[in-house]
C-alpha positions as a printed NumPy array, in Angstrom:
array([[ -73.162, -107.471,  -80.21 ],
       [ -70.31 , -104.928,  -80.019],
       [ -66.822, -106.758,  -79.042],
       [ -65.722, -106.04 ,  -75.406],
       [ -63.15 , -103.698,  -74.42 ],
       [ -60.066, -105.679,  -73.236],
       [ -57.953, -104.245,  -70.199],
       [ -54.566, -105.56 ,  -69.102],
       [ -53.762, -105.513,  -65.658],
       [ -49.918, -105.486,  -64.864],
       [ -50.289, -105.902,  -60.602],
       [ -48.289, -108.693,  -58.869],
       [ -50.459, -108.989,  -55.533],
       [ -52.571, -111.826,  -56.083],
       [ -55.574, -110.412,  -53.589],
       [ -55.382, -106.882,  -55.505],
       [ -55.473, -108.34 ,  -58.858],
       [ -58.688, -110.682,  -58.101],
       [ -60.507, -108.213,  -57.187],
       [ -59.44 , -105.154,  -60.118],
       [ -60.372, -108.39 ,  -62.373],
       [ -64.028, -109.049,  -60.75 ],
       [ -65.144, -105.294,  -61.014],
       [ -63.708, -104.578,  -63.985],
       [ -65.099, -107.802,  -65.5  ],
       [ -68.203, -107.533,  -64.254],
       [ -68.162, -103.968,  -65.786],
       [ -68.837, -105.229,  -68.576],
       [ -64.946, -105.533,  -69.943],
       [ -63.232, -108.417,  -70.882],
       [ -59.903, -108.702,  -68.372],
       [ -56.443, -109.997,  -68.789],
       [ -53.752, -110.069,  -65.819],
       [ -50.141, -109.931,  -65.952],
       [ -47.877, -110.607,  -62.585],
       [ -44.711, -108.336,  -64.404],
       [ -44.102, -106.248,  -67.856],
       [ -42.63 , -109.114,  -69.319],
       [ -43.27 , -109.013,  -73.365],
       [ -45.187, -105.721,  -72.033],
       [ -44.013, -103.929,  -76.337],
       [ -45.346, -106.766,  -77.723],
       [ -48.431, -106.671,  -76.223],
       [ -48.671, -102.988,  -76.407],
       [ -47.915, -103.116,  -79.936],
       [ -50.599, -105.712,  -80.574],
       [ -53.666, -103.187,  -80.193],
       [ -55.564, -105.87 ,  -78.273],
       [ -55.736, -103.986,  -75.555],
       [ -58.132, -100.541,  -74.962],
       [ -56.427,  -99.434,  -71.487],
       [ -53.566, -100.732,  -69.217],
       [ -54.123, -100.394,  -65.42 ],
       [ -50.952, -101.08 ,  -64.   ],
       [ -49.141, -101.188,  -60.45 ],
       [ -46.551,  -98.661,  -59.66 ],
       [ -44.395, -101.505,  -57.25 ],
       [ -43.879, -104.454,  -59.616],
       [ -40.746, -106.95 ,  -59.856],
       [ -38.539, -106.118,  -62.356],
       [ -39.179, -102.894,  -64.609],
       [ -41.221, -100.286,  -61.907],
       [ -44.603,  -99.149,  -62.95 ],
       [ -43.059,  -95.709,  -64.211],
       [ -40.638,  -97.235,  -66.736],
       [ -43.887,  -99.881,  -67.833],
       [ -45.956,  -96.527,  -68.434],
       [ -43.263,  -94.953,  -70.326],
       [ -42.398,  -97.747,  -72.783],
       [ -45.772,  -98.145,  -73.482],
       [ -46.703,  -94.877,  -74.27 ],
       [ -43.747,  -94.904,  -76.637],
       [ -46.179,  -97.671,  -78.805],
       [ -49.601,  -96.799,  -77.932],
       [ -52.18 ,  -93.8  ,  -77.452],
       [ -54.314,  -95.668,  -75.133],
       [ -55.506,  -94.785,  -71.635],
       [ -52.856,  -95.837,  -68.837],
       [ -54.026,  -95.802,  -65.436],
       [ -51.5  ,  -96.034,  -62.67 ],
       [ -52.186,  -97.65 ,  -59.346],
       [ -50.109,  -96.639,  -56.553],
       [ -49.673,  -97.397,  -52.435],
       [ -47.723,  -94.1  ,  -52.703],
       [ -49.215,  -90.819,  -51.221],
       [ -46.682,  -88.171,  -52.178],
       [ -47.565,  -86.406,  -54.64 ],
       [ -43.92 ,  -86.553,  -56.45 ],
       [ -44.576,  -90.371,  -57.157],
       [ -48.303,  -89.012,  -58.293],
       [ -46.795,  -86.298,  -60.677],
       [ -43.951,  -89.375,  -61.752],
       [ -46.365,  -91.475,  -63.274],
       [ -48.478,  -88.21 ,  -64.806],
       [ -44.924,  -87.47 ,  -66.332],
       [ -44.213,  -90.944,  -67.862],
       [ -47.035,  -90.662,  -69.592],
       [ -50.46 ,  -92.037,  -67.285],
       [ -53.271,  -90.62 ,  -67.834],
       [ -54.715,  -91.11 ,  -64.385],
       [ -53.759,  -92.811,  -60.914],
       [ -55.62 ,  -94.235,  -58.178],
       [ -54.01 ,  -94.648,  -54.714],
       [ -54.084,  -97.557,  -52.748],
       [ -56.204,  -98.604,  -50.746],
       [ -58.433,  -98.027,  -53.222],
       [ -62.801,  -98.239,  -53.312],
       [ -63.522, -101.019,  -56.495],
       [ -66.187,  -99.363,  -57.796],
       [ -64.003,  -95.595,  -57.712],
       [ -61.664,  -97.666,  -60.114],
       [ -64.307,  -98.884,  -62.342],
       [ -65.896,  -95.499,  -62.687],
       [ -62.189,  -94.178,  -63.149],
       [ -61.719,  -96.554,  -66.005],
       [ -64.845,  -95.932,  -67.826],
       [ -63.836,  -92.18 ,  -67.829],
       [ -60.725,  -92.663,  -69.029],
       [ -62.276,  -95.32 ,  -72.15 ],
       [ -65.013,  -92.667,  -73.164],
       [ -62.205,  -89.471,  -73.001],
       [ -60.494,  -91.869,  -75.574],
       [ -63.155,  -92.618,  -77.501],
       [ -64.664,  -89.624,  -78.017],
       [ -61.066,  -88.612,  -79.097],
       [ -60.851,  -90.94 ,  -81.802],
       [ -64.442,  -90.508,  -82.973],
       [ -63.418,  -86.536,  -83.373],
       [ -59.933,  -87.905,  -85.436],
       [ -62.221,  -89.689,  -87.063],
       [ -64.445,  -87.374,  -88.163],
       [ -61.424,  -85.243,  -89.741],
       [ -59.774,  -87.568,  -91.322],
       [ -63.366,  -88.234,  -93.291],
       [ -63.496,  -84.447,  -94.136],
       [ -60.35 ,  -84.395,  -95.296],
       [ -61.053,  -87.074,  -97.685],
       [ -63.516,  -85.317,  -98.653],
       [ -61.611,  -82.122,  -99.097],
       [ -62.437,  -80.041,  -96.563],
       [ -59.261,  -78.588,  -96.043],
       [ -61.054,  -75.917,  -93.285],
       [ -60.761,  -76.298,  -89.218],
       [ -64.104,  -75.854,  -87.842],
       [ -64.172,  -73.487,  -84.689],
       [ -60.624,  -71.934,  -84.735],
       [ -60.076,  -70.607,  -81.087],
       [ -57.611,  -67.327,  -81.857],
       [ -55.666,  -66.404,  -78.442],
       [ -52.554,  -63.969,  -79.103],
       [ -50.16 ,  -66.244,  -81.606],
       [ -52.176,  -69.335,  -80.437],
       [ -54.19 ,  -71.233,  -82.816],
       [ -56.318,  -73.918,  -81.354],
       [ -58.741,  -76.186,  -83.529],
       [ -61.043,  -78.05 ,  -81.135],
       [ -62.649,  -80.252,  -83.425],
       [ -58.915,  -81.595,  -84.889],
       [ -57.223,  -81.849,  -81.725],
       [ -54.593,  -79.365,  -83.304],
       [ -52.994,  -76.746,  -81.774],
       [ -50.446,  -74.127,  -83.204],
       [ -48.429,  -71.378,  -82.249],
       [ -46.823,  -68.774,  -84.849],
       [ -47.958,  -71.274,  -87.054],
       [ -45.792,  -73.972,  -86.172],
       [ -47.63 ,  -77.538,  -84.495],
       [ -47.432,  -77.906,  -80.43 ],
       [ -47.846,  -81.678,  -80.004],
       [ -49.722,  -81.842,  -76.737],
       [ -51.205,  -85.353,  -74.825],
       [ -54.582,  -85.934,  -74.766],
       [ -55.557,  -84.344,  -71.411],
       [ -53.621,  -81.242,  -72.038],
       [ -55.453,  -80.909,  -74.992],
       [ -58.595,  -81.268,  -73.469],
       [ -58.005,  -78.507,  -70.439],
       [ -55.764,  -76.13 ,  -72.661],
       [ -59.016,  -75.977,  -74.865],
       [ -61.304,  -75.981,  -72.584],
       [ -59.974,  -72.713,  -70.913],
       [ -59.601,  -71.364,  -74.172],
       [ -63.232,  -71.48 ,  -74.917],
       [ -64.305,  -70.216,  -71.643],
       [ -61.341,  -66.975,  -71.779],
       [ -60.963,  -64.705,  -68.946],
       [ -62.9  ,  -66.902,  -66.424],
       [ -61.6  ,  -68.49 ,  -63.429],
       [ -61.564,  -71.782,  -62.596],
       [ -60.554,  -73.835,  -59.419],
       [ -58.574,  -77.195,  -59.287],
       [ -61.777,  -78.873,  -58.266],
       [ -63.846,  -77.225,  -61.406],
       [ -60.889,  -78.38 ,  -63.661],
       [ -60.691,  -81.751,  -62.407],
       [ -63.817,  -82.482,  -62.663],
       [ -64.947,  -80.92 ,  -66.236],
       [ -61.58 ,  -82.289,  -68.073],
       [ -61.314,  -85.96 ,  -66.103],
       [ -65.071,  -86.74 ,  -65.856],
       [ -65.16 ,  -87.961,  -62.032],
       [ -65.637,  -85.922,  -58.798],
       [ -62.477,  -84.658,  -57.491],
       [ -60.417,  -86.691,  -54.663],
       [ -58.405,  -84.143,  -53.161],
       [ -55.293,  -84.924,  -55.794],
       [ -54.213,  -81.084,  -56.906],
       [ -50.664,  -82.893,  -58.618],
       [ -52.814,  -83.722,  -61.589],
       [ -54.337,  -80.194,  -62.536],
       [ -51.196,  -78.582,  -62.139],
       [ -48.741,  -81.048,  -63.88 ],
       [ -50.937,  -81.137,  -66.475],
       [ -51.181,  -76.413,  -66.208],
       [ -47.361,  -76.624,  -66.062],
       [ -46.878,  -78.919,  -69.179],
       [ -49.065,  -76.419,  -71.107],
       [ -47.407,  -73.821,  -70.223],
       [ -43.992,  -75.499,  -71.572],
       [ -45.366,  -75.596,  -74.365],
       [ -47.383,  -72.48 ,  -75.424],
       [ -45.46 ,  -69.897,  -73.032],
       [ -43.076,  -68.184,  -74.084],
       [ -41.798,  -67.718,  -70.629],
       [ -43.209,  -71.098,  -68.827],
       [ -42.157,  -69.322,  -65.36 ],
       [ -43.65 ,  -65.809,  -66.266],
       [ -47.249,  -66.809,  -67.91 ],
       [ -48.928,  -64.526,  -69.935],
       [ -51.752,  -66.665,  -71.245],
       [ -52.616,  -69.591,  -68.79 ],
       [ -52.592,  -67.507,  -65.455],
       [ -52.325,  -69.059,  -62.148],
       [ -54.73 ,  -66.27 ,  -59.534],
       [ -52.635,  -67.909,  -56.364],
       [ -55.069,  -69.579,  -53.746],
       [ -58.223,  -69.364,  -56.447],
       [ -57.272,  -70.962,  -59.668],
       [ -56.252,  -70.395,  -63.207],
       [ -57.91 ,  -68.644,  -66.103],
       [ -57.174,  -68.111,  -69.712],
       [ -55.96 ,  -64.392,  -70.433],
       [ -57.811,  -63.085,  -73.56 ]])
């Protein structure tokens, strides 16, 4: 039998955490909860743990400053939870490094399915990693599928990206919609489309994540973030990838 994913909960309401620990449990994961970030780099650094679901409002270090120090350790999903509706605090947490939020109050099972998006995103990731690390032991020093847009190099199946042949480190999700666009060039998308093709769940009416996650591409691939070339913004329909 294949060993059960373990989640840490960081939430410091008692009623809120008893019930993120019965769905999630009964999801099939194996559930630990944690009142406050205390030892939170220790555990982090322990890879025991395959996401972190954690409260924005906690005692102590804040939710944002738990999602940041974290990330500094670990590639693992981080999935914010959050009574706050503004979508500054939304595009906060996105910016400290979460890979998703949900907003209080919150339907259990939308959190479950939220979490087992987020857990097959990051496996399929490390399958692909994987996969390349095996060819290159083999000695296949060639990228398979190389996406050529302008001075942009993309390499889908090694979750590499370059740019006048230097490496653009990008997150996981920024990856994942950069090259996603990239294979589909010159067609338009909406925030919905986006949402739902790169996150894996129908969309709730959040734009902040689609377009912190368009303007942190364009930081990095533009080379004039305000004036895009490549990743276009058509206002009140979308974005598209000029080709």
């Amino acid at each position: 039998m294949d060993e059960k994913k373990k989640i840490l909960i960081i939430e410091d309401d008692e009623d809120i955490s008893m019930i993120e620990e019965a769905y999630i449990s009964a999801a099939g994961y194996e559930v630990e909860v944690h009142r406050d970030g205390k030892d939170l780099e220790k555990l982090a650094e322990s890879g025991e743990y395959s996401l972190f679901l954690i409260d924005v409002m906690l005692p102590g270090r804040n939710g944002y400053e738990l999602c940041k120090a974290i990330r500094s350790l670990t590639a693992v999903p981080i999935l914010m939870v959050t009574a706050r509706t503004e979508a500054i605090d939304k595009i906060q947490g996105l910016g400290n490094g979460a890979d998703d939020y949900i907003s209080k109050p919150f339907d259990p099972a939308e959190l479950v399915a939220r979490v087992n998006a987020n857990l097959r995103q990051y496996d399929r990731i490390v399958e692909c990693a994987g996969n390349e690390a095996m060819k290159e032991m083999q000695g296949n020093e060639n990228d398979a599928e190389e996406i050529v847009i302008g001075d942009l190099h993309i390499f889908p199946k090694g979750y590499r990206v370059t740019k006048n042949g230097k490496e653009i480190s990008l997150k996981t999700r920024e990856f994942e919609l950069l090259c996603f666009l990239a294979q589909n060039p010159n067609i338009l998308f909406n925030k919905e489309q986006l949402y739902e093709k790169i996150w894996g769940y129908d969309y709730a009416g959040d734009a902040a994540t689609v377009i912190v996650h368009i303007n942190r591409i364009r930081e990095k691939i533009e080379d004039e973030p305000k004036k895009p070339r490549l990743l276009e913004t058509v206002w009140g329909a979308g974005y598209r990838m000029n080709k």
